Short mmCIF file of N, CA, C and O in Angstrom, two decimals:
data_model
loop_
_atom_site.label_atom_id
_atom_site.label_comp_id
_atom_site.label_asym_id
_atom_site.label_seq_id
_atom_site.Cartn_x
_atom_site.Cartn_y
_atom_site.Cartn_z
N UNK A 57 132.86 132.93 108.52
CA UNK A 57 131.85 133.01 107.48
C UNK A 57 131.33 134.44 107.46
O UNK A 57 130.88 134.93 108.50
N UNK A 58 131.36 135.24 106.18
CA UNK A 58 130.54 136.35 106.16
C UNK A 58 129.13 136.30 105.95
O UNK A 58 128.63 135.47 105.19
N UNK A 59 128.40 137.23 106.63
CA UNK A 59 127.16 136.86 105.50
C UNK A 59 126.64 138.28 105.03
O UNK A 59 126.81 139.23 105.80
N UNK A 60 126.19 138.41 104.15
CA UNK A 60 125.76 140.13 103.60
C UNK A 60 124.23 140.22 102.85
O UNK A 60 123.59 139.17 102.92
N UNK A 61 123.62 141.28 102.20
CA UNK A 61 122.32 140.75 101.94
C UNK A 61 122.83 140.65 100.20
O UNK A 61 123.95 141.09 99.94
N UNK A 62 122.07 140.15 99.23
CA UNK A 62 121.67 140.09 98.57
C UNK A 62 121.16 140.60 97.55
O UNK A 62 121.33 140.31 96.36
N UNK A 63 120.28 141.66 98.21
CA UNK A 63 119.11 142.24 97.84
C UNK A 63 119.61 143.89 98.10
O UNK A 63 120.01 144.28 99.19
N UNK A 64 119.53 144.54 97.23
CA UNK A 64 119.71 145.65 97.66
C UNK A 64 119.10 146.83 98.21
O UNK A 64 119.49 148.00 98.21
N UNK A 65 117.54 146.02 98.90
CA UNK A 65 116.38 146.91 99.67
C UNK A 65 116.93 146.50 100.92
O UNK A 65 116.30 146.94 101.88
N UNK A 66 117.77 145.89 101.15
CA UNK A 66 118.20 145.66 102.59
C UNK A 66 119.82 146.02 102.42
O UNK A 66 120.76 145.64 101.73
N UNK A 67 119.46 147.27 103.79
CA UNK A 67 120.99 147.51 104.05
C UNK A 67 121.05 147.70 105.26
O UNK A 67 121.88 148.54 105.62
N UNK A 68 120.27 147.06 106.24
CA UNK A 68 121.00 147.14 107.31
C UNK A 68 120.45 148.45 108.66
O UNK A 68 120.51 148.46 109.88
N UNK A 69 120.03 149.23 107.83
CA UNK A 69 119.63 150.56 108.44
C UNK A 69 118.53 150.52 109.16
O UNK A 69 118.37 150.63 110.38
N UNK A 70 117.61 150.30 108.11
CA UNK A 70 115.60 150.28 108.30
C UNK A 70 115.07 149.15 107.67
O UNK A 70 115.35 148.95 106.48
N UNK A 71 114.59 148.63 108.08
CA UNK A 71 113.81 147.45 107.18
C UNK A 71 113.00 147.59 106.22
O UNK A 71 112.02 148.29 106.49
N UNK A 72 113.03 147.23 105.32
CA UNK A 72 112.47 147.90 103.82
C UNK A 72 110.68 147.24 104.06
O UNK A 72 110.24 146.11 104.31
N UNK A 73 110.04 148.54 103.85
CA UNK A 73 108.80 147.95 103.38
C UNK A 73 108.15 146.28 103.42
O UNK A 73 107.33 146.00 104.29
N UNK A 74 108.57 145.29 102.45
CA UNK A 74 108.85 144.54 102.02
C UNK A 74 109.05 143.45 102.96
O UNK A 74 108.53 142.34 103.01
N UNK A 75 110.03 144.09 103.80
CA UNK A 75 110.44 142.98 105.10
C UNK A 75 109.15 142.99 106.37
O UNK A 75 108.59 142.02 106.90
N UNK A 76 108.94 144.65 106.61
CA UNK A 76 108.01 144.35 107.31
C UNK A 76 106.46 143.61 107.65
O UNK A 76 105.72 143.43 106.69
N UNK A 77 106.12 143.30 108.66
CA UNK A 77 105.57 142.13 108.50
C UNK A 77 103.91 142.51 108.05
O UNK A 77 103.75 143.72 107.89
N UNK A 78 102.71 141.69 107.83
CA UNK A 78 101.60 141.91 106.45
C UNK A 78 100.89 142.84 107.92
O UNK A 78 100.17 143.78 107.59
N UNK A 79 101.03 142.64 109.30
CA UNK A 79 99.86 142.89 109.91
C UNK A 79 100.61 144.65 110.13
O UNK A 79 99.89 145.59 110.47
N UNK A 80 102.02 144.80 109.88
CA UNK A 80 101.79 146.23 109.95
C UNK A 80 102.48 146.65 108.53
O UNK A 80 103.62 147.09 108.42
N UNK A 81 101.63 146.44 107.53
CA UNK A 81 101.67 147.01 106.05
C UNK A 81 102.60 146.88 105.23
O UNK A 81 102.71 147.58 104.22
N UNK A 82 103.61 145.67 105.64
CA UNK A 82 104.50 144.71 104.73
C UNK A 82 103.97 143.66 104.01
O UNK A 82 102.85 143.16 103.97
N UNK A 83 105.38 143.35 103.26
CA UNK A 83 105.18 141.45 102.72
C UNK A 83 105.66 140.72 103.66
O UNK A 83 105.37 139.53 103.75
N UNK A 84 106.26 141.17 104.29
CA UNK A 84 106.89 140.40 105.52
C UNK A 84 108.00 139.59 104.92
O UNK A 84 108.20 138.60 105.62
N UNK A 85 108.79 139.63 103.89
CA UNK A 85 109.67 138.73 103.45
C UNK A 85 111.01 139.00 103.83
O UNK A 85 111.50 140.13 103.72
N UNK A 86 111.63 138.02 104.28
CA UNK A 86 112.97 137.64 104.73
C UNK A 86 114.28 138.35 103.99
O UNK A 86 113.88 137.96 102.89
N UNK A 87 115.17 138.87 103.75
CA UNK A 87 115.87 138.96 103.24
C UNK A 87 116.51 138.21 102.30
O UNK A 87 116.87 137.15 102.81
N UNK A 88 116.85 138.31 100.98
CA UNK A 88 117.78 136.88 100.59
C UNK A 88 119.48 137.25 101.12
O UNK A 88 119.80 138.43 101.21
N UNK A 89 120.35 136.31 101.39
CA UNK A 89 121.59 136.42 101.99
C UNK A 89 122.56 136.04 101.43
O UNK A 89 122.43 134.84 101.18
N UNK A 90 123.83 136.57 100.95
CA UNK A 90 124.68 135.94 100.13
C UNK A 90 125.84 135.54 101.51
O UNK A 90 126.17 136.28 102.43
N UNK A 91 126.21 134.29 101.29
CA UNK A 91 127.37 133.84 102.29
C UNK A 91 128.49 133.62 101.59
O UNK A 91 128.33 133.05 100.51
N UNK A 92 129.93 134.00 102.01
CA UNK A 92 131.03 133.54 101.70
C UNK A 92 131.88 132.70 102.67
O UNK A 92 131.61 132.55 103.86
N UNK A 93 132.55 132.37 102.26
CA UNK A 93 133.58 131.73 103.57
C UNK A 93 133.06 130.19 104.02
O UNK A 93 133.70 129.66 104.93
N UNK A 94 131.84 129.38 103.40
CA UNK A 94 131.19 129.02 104.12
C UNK A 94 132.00 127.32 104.04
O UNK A 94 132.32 126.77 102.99
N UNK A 95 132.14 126.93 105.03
CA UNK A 95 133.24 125.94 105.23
C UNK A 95 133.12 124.47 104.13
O UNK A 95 132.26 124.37 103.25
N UNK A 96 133.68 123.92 104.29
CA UNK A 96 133.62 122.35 103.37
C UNK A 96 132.68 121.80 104.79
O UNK A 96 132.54 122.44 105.83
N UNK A 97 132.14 120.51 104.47
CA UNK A 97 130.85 119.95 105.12
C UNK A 97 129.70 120.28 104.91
O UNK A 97 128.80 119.46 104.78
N UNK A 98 129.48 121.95 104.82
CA UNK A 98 128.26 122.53 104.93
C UNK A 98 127.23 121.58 104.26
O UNK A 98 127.78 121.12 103.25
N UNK A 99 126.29 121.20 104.36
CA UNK A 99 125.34 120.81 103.88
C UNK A 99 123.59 121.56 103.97
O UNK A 99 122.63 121.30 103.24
N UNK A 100 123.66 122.24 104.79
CA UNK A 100 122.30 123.66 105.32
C UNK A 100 122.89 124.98 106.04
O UNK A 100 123.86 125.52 106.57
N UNK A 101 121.91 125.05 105.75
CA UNK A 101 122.63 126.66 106.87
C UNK A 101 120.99 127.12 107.39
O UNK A 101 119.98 127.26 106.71
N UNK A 102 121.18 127.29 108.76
CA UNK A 102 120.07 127.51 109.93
C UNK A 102 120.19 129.35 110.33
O UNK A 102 121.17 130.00 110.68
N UNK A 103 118.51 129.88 110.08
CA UNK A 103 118.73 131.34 110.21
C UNK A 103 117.89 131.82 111.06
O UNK A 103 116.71 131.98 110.77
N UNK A 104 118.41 132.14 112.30
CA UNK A 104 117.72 132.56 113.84
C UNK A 104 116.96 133.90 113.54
O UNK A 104 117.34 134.77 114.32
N UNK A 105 116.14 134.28 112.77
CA UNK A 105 115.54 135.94 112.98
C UNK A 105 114.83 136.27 114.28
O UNK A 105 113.79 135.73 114.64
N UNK A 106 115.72 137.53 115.17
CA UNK A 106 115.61 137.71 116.25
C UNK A 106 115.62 138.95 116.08
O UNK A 106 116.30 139.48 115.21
N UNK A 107 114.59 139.82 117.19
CA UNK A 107 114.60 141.27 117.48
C UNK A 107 114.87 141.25 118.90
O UNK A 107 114.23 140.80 119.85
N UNK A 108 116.29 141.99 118.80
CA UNK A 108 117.35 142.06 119.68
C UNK A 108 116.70 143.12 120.93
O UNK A 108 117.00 143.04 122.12
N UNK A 109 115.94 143.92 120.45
CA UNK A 109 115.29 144.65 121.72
C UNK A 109 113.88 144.25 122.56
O UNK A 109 113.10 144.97 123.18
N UNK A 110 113.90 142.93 122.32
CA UNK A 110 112.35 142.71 122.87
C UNK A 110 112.78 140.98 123.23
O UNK A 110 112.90 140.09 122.38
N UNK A 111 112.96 140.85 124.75
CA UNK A 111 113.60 139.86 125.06
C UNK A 111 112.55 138.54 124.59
O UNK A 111 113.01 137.61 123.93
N UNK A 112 111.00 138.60 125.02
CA UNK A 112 110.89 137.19 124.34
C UNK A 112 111.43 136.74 122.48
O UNK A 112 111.52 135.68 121.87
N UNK A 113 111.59 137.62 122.28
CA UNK A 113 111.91 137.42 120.64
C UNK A 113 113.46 137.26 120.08
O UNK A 113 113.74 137.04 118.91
N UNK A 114 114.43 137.42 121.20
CA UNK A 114 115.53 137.97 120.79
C UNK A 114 116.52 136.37 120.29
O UNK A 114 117.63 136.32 119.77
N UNK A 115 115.59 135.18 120.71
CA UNK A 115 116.57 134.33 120.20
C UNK A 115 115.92 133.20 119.37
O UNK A 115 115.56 132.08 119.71
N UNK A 116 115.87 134.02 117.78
CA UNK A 116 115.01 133.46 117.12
C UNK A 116 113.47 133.56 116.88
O UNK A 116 112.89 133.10 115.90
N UNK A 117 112.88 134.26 117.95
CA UNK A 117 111.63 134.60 118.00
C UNK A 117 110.96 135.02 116.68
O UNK A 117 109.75 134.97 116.51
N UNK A 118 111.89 135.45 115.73
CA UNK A 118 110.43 136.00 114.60
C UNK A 118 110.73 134.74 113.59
O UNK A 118 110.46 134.90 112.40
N UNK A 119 111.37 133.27 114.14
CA UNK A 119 111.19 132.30 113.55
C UNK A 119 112.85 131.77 112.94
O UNK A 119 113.84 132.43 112.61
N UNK A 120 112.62 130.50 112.97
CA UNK A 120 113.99 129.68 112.50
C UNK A 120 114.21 129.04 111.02
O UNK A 120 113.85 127.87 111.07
N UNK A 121 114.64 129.37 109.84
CA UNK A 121 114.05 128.79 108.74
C UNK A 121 115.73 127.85 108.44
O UNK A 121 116.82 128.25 108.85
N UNK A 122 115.53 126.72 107.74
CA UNK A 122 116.71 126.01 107.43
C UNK A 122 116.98 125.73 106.34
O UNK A 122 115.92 125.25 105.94
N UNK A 123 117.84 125.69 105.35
CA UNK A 123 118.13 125.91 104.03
C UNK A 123 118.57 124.60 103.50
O UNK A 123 118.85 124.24 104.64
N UNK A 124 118.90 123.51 102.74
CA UNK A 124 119.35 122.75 102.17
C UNK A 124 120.42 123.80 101.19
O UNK A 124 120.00 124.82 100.63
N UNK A 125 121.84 123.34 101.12
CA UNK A 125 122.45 123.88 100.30
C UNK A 125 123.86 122.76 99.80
O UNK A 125 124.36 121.67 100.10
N UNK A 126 124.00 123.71 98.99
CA UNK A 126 125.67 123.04 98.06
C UNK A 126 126.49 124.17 97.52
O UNK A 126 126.49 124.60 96.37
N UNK A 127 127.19 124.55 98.52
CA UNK A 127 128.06 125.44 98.48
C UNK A 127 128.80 125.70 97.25
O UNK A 127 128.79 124.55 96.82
N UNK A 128 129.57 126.52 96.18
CA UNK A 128 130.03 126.81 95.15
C UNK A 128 131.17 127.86 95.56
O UNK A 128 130.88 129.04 95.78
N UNK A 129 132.63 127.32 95.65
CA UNK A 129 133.44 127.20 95.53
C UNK A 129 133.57 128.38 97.30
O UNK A 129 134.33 129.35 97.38
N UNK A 130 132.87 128.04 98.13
CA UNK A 130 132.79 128.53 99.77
C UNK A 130 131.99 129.87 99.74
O UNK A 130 132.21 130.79 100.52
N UNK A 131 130.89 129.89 98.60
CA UNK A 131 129.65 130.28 98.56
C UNK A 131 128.44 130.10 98.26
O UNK A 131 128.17 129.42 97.27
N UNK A 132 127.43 130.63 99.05
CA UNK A 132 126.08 130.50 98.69
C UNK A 132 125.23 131.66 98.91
O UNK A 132 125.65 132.65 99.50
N UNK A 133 123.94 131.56 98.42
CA UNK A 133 122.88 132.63 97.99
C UNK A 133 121.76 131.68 98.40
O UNK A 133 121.40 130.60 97.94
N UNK A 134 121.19 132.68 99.74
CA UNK A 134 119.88 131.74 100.59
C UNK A 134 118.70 132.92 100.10
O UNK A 134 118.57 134.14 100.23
N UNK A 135 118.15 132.12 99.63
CA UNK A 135 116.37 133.02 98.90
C UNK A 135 115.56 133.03 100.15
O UNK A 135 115.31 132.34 101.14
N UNK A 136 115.18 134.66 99.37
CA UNK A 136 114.03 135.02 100.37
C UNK A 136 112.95 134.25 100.75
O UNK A 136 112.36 133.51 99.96
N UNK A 137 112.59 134.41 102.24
CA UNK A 137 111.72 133.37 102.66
C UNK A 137 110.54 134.07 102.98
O UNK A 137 110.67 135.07 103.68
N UNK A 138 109.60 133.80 102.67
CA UNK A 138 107.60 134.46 102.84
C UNK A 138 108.06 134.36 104.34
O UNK A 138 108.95 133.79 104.96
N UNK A 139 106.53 135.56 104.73
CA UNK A 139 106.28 135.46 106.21
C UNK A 139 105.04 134.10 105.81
O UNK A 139 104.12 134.23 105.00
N UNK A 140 105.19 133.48 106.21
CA UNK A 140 104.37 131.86 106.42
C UNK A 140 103.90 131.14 108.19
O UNK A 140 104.25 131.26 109.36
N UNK A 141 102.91 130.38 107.35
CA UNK A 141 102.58 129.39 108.70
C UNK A 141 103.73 128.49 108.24
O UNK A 141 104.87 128.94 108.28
N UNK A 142 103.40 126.76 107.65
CA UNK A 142 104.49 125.65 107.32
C UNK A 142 103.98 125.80 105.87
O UNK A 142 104.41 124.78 105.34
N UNK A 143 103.33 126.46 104.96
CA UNK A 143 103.41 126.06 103.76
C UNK A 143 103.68 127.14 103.18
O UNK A 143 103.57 128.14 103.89
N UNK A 144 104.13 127.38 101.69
CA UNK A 144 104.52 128.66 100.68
C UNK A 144 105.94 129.38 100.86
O UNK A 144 106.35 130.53 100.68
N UNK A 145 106.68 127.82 101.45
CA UNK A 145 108.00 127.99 101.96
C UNK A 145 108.61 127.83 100.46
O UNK A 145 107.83 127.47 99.59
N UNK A 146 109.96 128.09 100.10
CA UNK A 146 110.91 127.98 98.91
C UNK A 146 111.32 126.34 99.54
O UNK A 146 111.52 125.75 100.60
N UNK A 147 111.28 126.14 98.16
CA UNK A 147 112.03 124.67 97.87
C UNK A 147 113.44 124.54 98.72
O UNK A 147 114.19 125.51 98.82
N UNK A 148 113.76 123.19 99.35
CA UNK A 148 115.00 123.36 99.87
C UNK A 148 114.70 124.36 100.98
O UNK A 148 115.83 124.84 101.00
N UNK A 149 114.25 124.82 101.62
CA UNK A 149 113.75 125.03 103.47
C UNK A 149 112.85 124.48 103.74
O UNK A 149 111.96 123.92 103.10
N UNK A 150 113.14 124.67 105.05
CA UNK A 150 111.98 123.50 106.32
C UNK A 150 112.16 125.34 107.34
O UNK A 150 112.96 126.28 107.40
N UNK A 151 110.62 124.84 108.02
CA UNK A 151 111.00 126.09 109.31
C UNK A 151 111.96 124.68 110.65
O UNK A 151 111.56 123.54 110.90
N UNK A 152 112.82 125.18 111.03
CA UNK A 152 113.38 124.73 111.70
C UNK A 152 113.26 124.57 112.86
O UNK A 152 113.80 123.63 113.44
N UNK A 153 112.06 126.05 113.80
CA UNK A 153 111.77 126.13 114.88
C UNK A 153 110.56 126.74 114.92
O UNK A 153 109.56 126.09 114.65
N UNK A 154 110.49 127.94 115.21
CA UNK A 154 109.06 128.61 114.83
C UNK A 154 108.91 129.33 113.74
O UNK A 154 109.94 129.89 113.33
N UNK A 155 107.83 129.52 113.07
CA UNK A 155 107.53 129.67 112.00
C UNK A 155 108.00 131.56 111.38
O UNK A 155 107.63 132.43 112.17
N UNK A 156 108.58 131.97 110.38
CA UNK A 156 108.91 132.98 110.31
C UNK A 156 108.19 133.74 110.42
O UNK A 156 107.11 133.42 109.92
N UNK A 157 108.22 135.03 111.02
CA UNK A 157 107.13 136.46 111.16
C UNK A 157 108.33 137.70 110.79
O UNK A 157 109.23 138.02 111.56
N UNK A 158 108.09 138.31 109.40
CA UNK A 158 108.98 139.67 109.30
C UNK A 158 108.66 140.98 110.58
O UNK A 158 107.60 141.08 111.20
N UNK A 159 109.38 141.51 110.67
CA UNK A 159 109.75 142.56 112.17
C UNK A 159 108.27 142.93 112.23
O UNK A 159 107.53 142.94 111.25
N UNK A 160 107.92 143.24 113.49
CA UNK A 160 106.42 143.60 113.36
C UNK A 160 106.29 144.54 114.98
O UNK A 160 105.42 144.19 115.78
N UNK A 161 106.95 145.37 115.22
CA UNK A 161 107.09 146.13 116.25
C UNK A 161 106.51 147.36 116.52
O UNK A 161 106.60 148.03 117.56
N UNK A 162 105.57 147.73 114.95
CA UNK A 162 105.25 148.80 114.63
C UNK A 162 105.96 149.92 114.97
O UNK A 162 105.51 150.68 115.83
N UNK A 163 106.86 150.10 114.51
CA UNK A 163 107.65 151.41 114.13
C UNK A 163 108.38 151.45 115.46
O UNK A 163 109.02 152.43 115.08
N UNK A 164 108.69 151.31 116.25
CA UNK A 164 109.05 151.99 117.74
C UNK A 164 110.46 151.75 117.57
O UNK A 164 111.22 152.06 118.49
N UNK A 165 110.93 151.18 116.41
CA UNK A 165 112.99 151.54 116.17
C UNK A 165 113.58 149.94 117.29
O UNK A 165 114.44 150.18 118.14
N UNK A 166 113.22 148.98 117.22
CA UNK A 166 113.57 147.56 117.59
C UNK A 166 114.80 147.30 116.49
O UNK A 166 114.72 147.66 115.32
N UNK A 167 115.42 146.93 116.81
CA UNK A 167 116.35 146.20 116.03
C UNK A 167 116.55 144.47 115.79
O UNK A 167 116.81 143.54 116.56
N UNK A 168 116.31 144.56 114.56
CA UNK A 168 116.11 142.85 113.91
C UNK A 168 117.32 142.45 113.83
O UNK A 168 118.06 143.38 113.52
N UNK A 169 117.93 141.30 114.00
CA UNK A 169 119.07 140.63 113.27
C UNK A 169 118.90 139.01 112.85
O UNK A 169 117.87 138.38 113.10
N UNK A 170 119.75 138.59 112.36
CA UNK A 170 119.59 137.18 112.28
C UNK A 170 120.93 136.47 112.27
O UNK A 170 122.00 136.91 111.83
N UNK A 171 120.70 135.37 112.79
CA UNK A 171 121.82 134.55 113.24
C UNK A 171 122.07 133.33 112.16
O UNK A 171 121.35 132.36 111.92
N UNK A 172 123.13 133.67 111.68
CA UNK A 172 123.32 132.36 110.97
C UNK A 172 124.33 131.08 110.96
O UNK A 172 125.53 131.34 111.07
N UNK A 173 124.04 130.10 110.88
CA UNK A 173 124.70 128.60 111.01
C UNK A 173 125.40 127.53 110.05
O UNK A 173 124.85 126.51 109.64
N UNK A 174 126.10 127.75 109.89
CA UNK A 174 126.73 127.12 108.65
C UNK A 174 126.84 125.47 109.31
O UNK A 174 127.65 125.14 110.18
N UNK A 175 126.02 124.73 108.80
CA UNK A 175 126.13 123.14 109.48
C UNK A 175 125.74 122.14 108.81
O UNK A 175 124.78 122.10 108.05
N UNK A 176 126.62 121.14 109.12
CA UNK A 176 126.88 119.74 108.91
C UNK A 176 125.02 118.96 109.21
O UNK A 176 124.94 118.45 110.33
N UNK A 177 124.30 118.90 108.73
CA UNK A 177 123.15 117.50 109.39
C UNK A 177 122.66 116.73 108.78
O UNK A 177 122.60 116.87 107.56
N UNK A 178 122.27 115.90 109.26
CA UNK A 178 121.82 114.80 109.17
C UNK A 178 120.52 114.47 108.45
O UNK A 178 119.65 114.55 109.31
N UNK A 179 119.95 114.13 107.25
CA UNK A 179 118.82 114.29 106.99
C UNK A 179 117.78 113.27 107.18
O UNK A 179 116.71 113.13 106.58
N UNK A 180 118.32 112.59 108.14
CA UNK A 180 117.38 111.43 108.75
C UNK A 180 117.14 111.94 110.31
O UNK A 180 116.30 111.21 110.84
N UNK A 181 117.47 112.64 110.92
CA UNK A 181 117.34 114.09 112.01
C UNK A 181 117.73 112.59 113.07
O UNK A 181 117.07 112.36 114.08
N UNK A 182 118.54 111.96 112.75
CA UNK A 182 118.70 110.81 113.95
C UNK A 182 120.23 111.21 114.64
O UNK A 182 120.72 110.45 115.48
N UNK A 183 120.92 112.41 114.23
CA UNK A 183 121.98 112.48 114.77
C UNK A 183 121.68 114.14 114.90
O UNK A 183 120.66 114.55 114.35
N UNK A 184 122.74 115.30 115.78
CA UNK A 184 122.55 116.21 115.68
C UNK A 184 123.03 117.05 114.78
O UNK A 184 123.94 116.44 114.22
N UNK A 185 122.94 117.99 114.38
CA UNK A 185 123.34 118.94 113.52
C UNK A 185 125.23 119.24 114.27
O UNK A 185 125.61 119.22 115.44
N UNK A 186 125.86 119.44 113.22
CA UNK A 186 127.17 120.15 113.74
C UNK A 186 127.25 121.55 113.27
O UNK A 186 126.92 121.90 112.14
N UNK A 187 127.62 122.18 114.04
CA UNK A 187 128.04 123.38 113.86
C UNK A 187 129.16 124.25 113.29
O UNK A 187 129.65 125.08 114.04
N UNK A 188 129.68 124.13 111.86
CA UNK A 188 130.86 124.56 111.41
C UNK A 188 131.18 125.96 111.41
O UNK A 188 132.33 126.31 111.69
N UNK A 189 130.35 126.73 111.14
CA UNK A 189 130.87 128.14 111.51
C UNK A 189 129.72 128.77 111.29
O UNK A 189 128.87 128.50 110.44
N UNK A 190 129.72 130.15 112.56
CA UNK A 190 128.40 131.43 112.82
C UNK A 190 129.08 132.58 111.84
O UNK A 190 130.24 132.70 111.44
N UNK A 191 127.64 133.54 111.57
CA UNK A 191 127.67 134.63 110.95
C UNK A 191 126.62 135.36 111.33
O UNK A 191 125.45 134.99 111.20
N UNK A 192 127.08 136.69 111.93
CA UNK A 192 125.60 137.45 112.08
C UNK A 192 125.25 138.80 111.10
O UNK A 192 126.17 139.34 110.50
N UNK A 193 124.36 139.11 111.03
CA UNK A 193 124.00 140.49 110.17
C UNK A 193 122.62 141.14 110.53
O UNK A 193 121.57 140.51 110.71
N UNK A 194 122.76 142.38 110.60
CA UNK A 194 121.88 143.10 111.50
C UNK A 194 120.61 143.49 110.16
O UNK A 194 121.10 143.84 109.08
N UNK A 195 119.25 143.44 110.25
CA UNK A 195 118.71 143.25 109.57
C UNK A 195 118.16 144.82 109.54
O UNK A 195 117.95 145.27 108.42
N UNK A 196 117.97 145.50 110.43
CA UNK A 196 117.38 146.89 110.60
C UNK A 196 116.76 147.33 111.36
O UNK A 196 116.40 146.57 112.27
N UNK A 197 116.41 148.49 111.40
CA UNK A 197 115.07 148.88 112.83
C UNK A 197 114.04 149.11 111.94
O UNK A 197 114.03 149.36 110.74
N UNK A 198 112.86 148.94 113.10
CA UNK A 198 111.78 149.12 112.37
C UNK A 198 110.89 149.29 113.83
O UNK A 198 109.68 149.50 113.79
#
């Protein structure tokens, strides 16, 4: 599965304004993500935002958000997600784990990425999620 951004304030480099988070002079908003490749089953796709240089945060720490989707012809387009508590989320996500926070390291050059999950689940959460295929993409320093 590939995944790439969307949006063309995100490339990967620096985290745009925008991404960074409200308490150091962002919107704190998520990237939107275009996926290809993304297998038959898919039914969500799960997105780990982690800052890879700061070990409590690095697995998932700036929050887990989960997508409801329906893939189009082994693609999809996941919308940007607010920095939020549980409400002022986009239709079709749930936070999955902890609640999203855009990079907030104040400047010191951390590197964000996010992990993504292309998976099979269950929407009665009585069985586990399957895992059909990972994709990662480096979100920026900041």
């Amino acid at each position: 599965m590939t995944v790439a951004f969307a949006d063309a304030a995100w490339t990967g480099k620096d985290v745009p304004k925008d991404g960074i988070c409200k308490r150091n002079g962002g919107n704190g908003n998520a990237p939107m993500l275009a996926l290809s490749d993304v297998p038959d089953g898919t039914n969500a796709v799960i997105v780990k935002f982690s800052d890879r240089s700061y070990q409590p945060n690095n697995n998932g720490g700036h929050g887990t958000i989960g997508y409801w989707v329906t893939p189009s012809q082994g693609s999809v387009t996941l919308p940007s997600v607010p920095e939020t508590t549980t409400t002022g989320l986009p239709e079709g996500t749930w936070k999955e784990g902890k609640v999203y926070a855009g990079p907030c390291s104040g400047g010191r050059g951390n590197i964000y990425e996010a992990d993504v999950y292309a998976v099979h689940k269950d929407k009665t959460n009585e069985k586990l999620s399957r895992t059909l295929a990972t994709g990662l993409i480096r979100l920026g320093r900041f």
